[in-house]
Coordinates of C-alpha atoms and ligand atoms in Angstrom, one line a residue:
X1 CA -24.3 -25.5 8.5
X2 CA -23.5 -24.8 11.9
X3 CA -20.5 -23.1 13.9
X4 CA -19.4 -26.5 14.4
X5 CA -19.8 -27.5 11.0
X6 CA -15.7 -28.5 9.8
X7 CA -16.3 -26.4 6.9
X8 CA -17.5 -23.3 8.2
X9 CA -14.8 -21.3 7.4
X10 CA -14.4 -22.6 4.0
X11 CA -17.4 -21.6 3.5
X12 CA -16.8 -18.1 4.8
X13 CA -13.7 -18.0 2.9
X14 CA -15.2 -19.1 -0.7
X15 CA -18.8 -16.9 0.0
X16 CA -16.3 -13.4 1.1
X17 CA -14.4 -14.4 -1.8
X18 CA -16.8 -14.3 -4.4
X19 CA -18.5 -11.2 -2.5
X20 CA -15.3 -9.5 -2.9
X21 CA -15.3 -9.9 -6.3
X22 CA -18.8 -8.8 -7.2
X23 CA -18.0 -6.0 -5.1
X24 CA -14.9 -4.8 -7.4
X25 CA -16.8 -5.3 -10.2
X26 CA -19.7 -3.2 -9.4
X27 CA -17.4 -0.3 -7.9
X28 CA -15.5 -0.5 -11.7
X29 CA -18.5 -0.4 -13.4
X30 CA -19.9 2.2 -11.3
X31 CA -16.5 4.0 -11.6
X32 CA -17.4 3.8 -15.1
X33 CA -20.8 5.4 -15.2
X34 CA -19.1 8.4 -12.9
X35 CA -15.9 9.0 -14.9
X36 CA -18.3 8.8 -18.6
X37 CA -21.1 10.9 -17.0
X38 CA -23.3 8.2 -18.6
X39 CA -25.7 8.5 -15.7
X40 CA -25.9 12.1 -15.1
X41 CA -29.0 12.6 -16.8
X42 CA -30.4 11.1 -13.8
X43 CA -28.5 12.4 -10.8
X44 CA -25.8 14.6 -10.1
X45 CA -22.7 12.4 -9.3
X46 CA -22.7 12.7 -5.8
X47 CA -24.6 10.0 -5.1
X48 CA -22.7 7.6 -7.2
X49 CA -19.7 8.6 -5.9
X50 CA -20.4 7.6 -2.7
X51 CA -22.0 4.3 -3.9
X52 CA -18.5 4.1 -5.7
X53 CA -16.2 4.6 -2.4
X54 CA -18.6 2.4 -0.3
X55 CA -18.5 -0.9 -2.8
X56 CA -14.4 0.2 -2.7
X57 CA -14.3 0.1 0.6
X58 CA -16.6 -2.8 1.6
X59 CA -14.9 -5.5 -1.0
X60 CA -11.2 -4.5 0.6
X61 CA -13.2 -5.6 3.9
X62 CA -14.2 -9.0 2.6
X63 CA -10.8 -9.5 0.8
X64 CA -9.4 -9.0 5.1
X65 CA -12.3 -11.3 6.3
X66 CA -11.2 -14.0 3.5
X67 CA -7.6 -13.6 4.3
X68 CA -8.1 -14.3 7.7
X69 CA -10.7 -17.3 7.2
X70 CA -8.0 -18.5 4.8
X71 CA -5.9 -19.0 8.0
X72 CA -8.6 -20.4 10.0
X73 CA -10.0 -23.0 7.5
X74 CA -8.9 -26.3 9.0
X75 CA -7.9 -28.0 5.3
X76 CA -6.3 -25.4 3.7
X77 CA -4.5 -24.1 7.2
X78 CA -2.2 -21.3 5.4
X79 CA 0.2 -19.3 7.7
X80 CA 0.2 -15.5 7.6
X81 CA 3.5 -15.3 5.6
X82 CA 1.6 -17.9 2.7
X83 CA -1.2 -15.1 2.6
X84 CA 0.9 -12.4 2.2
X85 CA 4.0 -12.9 0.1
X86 CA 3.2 -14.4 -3.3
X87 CA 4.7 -18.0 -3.7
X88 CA 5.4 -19.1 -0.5
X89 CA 2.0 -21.0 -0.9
X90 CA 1.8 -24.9 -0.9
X91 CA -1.8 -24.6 -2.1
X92 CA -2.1 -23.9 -6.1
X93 CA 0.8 -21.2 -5.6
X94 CA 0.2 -19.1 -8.8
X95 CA -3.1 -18.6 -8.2
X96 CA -3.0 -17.8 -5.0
X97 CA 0.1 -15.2 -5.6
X98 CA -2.8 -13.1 -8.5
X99 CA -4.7 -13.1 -5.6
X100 CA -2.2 -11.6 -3.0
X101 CA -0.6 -9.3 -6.0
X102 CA -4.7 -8.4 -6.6
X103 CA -5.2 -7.3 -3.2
X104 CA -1.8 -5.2 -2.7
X105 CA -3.1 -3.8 -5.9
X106 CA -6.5 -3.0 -4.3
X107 CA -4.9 -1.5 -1.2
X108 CA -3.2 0.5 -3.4
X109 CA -6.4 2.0 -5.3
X110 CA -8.3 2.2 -2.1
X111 CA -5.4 4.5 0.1
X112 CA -5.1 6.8 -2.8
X113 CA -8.9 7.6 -3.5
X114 CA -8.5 8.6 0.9
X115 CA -6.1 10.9 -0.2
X116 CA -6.3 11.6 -3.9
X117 CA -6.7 16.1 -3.5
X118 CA -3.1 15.6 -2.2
X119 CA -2.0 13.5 -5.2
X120 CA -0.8 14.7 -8.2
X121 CA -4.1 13.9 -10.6
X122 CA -2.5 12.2 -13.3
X123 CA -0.4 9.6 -10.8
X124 CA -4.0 9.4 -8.4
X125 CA -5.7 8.6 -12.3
X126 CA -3.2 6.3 -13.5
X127 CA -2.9 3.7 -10.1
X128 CA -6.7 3.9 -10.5
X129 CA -6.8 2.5 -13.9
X130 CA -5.2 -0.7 -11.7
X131 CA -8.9 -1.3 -10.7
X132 CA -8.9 -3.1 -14.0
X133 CA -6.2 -5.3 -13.6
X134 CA -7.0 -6.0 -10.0
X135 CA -10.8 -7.6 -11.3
X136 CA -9.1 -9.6 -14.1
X137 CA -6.5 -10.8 -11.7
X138 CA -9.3 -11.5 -9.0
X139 CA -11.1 -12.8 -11.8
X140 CA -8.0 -15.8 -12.8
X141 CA -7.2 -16.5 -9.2
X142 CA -11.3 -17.3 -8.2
X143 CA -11.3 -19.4 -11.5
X144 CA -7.9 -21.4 -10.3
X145 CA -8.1 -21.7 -6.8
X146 CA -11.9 -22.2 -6.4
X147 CA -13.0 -25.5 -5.6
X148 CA -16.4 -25.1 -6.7
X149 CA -15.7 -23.8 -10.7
X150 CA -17.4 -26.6 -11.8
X151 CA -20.9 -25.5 -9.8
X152 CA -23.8 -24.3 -12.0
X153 CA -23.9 -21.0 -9.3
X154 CA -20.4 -20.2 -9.8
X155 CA -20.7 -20.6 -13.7
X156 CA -23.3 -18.1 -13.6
X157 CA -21.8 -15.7 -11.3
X158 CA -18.4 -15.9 -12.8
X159 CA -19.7 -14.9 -16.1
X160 CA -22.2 -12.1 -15.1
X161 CA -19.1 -10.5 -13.7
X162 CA -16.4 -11.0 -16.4
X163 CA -19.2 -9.7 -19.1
X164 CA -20.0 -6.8 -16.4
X165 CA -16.1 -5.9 -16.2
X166 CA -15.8 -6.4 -20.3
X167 CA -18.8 -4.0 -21.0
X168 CA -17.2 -1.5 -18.6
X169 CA -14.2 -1.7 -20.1
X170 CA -15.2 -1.4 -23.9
X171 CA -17.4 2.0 -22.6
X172 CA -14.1 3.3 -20.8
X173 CA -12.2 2.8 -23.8
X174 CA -14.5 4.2 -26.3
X175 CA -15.2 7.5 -24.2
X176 CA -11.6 8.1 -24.0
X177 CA -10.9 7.7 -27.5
X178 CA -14.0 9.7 -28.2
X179 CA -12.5 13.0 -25.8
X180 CA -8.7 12.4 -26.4
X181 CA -10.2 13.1 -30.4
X182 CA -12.1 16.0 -29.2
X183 CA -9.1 17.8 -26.6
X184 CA -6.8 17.2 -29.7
X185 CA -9.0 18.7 -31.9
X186 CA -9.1 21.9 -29.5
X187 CA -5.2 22.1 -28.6
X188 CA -3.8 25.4 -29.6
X189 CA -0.6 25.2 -31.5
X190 CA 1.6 28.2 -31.8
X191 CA 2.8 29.5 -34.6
X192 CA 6.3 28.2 -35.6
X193 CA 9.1 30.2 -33.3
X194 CA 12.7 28.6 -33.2
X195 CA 13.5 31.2 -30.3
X196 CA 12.6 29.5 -27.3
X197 CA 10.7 31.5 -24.9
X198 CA 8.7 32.1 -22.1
X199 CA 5.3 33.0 -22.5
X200 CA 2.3 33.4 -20.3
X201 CA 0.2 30.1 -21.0
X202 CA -3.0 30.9 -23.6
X203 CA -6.2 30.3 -22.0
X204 CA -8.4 28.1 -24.5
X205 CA -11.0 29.5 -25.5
X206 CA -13.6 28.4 -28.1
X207 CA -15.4 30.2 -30.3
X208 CA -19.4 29.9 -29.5
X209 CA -22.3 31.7 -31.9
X210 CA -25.6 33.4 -30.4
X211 CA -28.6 30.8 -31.3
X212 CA -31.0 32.8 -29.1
X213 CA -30.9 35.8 -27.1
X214 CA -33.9 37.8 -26.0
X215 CA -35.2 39.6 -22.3
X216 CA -36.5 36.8 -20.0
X217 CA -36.7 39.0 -17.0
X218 CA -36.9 43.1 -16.4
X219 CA -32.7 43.6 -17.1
X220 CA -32.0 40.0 -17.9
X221 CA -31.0 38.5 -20.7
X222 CA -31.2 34.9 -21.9
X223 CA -28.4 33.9 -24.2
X224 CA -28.6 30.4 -25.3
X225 CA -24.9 29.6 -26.9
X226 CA -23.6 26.9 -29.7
X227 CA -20.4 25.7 -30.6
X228 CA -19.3 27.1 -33.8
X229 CA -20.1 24.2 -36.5
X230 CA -21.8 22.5 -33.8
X231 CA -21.2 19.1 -32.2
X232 CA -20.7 18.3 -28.3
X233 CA -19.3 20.9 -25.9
X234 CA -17.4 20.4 -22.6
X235 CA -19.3 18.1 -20.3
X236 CA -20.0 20.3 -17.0
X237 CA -22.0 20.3 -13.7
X238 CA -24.2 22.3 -12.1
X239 CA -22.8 25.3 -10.1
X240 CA -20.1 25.8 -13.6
X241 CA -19.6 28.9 -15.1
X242 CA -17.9 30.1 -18.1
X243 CA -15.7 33.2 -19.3
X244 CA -16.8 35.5 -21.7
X245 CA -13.9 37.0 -23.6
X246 CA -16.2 40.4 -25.2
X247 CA -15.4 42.0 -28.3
X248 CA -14.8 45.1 -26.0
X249 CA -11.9 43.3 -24.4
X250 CA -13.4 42.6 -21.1
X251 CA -14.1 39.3 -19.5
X252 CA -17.1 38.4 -17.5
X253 CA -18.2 34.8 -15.9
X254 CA -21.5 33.6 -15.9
X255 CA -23.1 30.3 -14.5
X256 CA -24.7 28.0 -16.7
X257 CA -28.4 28.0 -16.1
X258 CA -29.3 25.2 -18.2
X259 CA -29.9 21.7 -17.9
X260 CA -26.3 19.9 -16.9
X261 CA -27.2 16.6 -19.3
X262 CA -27.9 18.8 -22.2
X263 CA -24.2 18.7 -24.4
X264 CA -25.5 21.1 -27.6
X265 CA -25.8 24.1 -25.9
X266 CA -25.3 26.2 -22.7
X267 CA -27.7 28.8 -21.2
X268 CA -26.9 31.9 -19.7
X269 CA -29.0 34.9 -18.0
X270 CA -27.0 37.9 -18.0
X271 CA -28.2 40.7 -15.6
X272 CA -27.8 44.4 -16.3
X273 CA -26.3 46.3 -14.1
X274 CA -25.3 49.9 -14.8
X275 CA -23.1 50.4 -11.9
X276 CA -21.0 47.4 -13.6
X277 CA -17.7 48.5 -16.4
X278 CA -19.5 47.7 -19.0
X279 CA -19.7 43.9 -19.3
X280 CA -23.2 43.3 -18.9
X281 CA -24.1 46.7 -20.5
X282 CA -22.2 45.4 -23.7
X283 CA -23.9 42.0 -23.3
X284 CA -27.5 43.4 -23.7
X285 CA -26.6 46.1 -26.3
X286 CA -24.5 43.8 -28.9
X287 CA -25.6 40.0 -28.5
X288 CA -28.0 38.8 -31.3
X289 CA -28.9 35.7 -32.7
X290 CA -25.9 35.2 -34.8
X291 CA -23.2 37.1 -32.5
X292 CA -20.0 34.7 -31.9
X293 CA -17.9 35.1 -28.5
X294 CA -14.7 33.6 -27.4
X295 CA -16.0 31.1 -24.5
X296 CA -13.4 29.4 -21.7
X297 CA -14.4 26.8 -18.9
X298 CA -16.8 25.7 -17.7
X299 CA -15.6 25.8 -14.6
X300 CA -17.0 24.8 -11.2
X301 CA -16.0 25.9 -7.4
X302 CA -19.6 25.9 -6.6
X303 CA -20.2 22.1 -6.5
X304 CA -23.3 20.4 -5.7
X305 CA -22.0 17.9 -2.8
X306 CA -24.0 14.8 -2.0
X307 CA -26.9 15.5 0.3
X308 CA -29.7 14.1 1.6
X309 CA -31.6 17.2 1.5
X310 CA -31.0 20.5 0.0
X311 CA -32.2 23.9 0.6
X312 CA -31.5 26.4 -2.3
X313 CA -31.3 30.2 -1.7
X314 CA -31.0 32.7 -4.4
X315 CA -31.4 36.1 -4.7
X316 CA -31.7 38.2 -7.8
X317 CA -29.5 36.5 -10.7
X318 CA -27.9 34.4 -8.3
X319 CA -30.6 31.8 -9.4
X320 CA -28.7 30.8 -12.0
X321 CA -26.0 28.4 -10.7
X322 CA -29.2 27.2 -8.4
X323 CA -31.4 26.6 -11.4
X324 CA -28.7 24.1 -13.0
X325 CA -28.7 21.9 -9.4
X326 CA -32.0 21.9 -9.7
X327 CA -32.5 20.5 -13.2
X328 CA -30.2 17.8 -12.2
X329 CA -31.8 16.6 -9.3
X330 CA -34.3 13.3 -9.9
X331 CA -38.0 14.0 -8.5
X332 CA -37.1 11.6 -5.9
X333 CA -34.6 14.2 -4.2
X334 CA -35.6 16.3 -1.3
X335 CA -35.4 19.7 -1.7
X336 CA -36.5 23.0 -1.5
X337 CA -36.0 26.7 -3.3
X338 CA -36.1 30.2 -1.5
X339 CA -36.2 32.8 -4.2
X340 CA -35.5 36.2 -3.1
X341 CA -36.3 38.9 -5.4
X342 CA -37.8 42.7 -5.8
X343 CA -40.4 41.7 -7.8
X344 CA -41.3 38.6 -9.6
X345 CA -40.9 40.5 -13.2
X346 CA -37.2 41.0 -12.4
X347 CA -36.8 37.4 -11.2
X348 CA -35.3 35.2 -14.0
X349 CA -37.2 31.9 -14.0
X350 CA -39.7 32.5 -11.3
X351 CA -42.8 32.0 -13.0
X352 CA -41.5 28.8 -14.9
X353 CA -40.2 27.3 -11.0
X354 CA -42.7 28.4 -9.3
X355 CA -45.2 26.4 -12.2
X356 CA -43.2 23.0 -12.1
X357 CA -42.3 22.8 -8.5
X358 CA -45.6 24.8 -6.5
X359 CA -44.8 22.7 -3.1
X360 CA -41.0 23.2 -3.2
X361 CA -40.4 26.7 -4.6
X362 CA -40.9 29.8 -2.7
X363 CA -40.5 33.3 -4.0
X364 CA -40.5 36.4 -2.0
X365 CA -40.6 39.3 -3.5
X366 CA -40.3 42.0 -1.7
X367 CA -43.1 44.5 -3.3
X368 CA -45.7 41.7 -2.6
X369 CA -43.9 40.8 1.3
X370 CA -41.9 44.2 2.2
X371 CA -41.2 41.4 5.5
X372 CA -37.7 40.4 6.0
X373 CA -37.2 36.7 5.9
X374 CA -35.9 34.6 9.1
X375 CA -33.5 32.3 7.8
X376 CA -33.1 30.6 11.1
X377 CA -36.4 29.2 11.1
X378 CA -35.9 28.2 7.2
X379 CA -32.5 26.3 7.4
X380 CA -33.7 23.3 9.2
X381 CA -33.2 20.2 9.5
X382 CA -29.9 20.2 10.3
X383 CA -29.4 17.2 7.3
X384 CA -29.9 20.1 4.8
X385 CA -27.1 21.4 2.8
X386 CA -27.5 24.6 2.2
X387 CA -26.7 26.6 -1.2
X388 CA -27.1 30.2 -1.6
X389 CA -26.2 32.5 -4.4
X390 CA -26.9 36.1 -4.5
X391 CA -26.2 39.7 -3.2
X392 CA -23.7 40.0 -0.2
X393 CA -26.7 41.3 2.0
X394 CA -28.4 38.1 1.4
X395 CA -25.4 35.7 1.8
X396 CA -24.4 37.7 5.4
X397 CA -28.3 37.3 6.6
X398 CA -27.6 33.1 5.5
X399 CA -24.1 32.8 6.5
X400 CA -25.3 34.1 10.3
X401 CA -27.9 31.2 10.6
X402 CA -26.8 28.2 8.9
X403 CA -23.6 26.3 10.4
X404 CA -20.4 27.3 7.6
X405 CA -20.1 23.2 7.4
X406 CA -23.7 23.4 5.6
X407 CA -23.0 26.6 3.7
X408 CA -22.0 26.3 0.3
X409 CA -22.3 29.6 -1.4
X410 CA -21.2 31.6 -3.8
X411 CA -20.5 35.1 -4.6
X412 CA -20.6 37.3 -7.4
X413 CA -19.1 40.4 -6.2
X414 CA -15.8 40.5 -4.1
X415 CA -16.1 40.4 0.2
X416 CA -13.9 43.3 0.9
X417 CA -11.0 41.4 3.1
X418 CA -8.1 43.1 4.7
X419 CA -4.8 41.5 5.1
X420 CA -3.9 40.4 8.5
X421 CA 0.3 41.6 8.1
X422 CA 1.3 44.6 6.1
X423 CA 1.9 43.8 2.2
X424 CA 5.7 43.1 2.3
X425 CA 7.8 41.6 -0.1
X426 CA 7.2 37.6 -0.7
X427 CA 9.5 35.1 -2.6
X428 CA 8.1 32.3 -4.6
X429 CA 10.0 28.9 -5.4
X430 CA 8.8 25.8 -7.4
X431 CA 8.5 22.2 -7.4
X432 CA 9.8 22.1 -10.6
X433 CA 11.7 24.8 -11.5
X434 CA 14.5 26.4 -10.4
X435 CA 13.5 30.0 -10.5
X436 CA 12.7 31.6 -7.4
X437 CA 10.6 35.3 -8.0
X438 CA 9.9 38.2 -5.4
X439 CA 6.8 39.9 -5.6
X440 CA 7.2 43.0 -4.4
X441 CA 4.9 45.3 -1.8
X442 CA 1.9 46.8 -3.8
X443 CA 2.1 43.8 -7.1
X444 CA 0.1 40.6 -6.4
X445 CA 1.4 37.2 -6.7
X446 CA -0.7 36.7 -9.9
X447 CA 1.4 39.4 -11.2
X448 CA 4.8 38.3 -10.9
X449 CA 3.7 34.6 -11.9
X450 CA 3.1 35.9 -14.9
X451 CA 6.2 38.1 -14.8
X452 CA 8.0 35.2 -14.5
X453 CA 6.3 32.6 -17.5
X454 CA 4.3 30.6 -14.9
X455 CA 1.9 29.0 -16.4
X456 CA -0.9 30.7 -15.0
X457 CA -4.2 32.5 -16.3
X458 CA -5.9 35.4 -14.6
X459 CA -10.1 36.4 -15.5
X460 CA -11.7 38.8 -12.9
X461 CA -8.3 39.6 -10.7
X462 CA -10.7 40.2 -7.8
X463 CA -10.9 36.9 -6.2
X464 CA -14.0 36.0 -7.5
X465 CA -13.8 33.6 -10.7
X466 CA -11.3 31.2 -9.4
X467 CA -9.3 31.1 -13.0
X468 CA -6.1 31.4 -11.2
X469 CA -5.9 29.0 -8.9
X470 CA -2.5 27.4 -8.5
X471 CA -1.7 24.5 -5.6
X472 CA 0.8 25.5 -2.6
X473 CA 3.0 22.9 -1.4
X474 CA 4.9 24.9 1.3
X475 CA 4.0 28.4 3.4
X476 CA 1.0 29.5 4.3
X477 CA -1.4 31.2 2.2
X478 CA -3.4 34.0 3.5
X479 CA -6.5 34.0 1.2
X480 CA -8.0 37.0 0.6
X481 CA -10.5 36.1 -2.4
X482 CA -14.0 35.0 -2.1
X483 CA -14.3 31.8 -4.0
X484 CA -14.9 29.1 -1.7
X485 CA -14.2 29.1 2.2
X486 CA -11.3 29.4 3.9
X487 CA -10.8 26.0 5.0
X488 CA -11.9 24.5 1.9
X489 CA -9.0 25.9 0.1
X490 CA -6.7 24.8 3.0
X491 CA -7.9 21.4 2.9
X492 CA -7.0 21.5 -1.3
X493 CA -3.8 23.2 -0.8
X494 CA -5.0 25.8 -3.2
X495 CA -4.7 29.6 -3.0
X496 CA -5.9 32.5 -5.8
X497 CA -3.1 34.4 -6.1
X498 CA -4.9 37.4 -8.2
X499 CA -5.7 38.9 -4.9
X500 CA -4.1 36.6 -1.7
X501 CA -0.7 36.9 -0.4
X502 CA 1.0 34.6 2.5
X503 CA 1.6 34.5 6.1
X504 CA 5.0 33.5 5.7
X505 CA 8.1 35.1 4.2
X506 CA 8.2 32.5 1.5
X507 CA 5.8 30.3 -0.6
X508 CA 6.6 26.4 -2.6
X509 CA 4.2 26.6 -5.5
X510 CA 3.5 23.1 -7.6
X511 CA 5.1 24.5 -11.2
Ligands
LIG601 S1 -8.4 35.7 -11.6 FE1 -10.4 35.3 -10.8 S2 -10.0 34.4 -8.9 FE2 -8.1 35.0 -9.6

């Protein structure tokens, strides 16, 4: 075949085609393996999703170059209105309309993944279920139009990628059906009231018993917790915490320490600290084996992004979110662990990571290396993400050498913030709902949400947890909590409203 080969761009045509089509195939089924977590014993996500977007992205590329070679081949000679508008085809005219329906359909899938944080997620979810029916209409127009079905190839081809797009299909289904039982089972449902009313939304909680609790550091505690009755619990990823709702009517959130793939149980370390009101001092005085608490979450504003290369800093009992990204990295992933302590017996897992990883983990505790360490000369290359969890003297000291768009940290205690503008009063409207509320000087937003029935939920009220977090269509926030950056939250349209106010006299929140 040369360039002056008749046939070229039939050829070109027919191969993008049929490329096209393995590509949408391969992005469902690896849609699939994201959305069902059936890989995440492996990997975290990350790197799927990206394999996900880039198999997206490159088949809408071949669907343009087969568009355009459609126009070019000499035989078939079809005008740009015949490729785009269904039916006005003088070649096989149905099959080529699946095809044009197939790819507005695409197009369709493709923009919204760009822009899916600014979608509402149920309409984002539902036009992305369409990936099915854009591989099953790809799937009939290949079969009808193609002039080589009869060929041995496209026999084999053609059914490797229907079966592929069947098996995917049968998983999807059966994991939903599987965790629509299980949210149904968990749905709270009030007791009968014909008054209607408004009420402050419950925040579910499940009840969880002690199967192990016991010191695994000097003033740490080791909880390992089961579902009551057993069976599955949430699915979650590493970074995750959960809620604690204590018998002594606090709440306190701790990360999950364990191993993300693991679905029987999750592991907590809970640090004592006496300066604290009395969570963690209630935690190591009353959990045993045996002991049920009210559990809510997981949930996760401390996700591990993909990365080439990751750099993990932890101080104290900050190792536990780093622990979990740890345990779901395969050995193949680059990375490395900086565990700050005061000594290794108060350092929760640093014997154990230090034992299993000896070239990638480094502890340094200070009564064995009194020497300050310079993070400048630790944070490179500059591929590495960095993630750091611990004490605010530790996250200033990394937030002053590595660049903020490699910093992913989080914090345990509050940053104290101060407000740009003087508290003054601030009215709140909805997307859907016609109340408009003030809150006044001295209450915070969180406050007068609930005041007013939104369906909200507050945890730590300091602008740490990130249980409250509602999305902002209109005004300008100004965030005064410490859960993720600044920008990050502006880019999400999110605020925490437990502790941040706004810039501007008024606020559009999405209720
Ligand atoms: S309630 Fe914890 S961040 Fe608002």
């Amino acid at each position: 075949m040369s360039l002056n080969d008749p046939h070229i761009w039939w050829y070109v045509t027919r191969a993008s085609a049929l490329i096209a089509w393995a590509l949408m195939t391969l992005s469902v089924v690896w849609g699939v393996l994201l959305s069902t977590r059936i890989l995440r014993r492996v990997d975290n996500p990350g790197w799927l999703q990206d394999l996900h977007r880039f198999l997206g992205g490159l088949s809408v590329i071949m669907v343009l170059l087969h568009m355009v070679t459609l126009m070019l081949d000499g035989w078939l000679h079809l005008s740009l209105v015949q490729v785009l508008v269904p039916f006005t085809s003088d070649f096989k005219p149905i099959a080529v309309a699946l095809g044009i329906v197939a790819f507005y359909l695409l197009i369709a899938v493709q923009g919204s993944s760009m822009i899916m944080h600014r979608l509402p997620r149920t309409f984002w979810k539902g036009l992305h279920y369409a990936s099915y029916a854009v591989v099953l209409l790809v799937s009939f127009h290949a079969g009808l139009s193609g002039t080589d079905v009869g060929s041995l190839g496209y026999k084999i081809l053609a059914f490797s990628l229907i079966g592929l797009t069947a098996a995917a299909t049968v998983v999807r289904i059966a994991v939903t059906n599987r965790t629509t039982r299980a949210a149904k089972a968990e749905v709270w449902v009030p007791p009968h009231d014909p008054a209607p009313r408004i009420s402050p939304p419950r925040i579910q909680t499940r009840t969880m018993v002690v199967a192990e609790s016991g010191l695994i550091a000097e003033g740490v505690m080791g909880i390992r917790l089961v579902a009551l009755g057993g069976g599955l619990l949430p699915i979650w990823y590493p970074g995750a915490h959960v809620t604690l709702h204590l018998a002594n009517g606090l709440e306190r959130q701790y990360s999950l320490c364990g191993d993300p793939g693991e679905r029987h149980h999750y592991d907590l370390a809970v640090l004592r600290t006496e300066d604290s009101d009395g969570g963690s001092r209630w935690v190591h005085e009353s959990v045993v084996p045996g002991t049920t608490i009210e559990v809510s979450g997981p949930l996760n504003h401390f996700e591990l992004e993909p990365s080439r290369e990751y750099l993990f800093i932890a101080g104290g009992i900050g190792i536990t979110p780093i622990k979990a990204m740890i345990e779901s990295l395969p050995a193949i992933r680059e990375w490395r662990l900086i565990y700050v302590g005061r000594s290794r017996r108060s350092m929760a897992f640093a014997g154990e990571l230090a034992e299993r990883y000896p070239d990638r983990v480094r502890i340094h505790a200070s009564d064995e290396t009194p020497a300050q360490l310079d993070f400048t000369r630790l944070v490179t290359p500059d591929t590495t993400a960095v993630y750091c969890c611990g004490p605010e003297s530790l996250m200033s000291a990394v937030a002053s050498a590595v660049p903020s768009a490699r910093l992913h940290a989080e914090r345990f205690i509050p940053i104290e913030r101060v407000p740009s503008i003087p508290d003054q009063p601030l009215r709140l409207t909805f997307s859907r709902s016609p109340l408009a509320l003030t809150v006044g000087a001295g209450e915070t937003v969180l406050d007068a949400l609930e005041r007013g029935g939104m369906p909200v939920s507050g945890s730590c009220r300091k602008g740490v947890c990130g249980t409250c977090e509602v999305k902002v269509l209109a005004g300008t926030p100004e965030h005064l909590d410490s859960v993720m950056d600044d920008a990050e939250k502006d880019k999400l349209k999110i605020m925490y409203p437990c502790v941040s106010r706004a810039m501007t006299p008024e606020l559009v929140l999405d209720f």
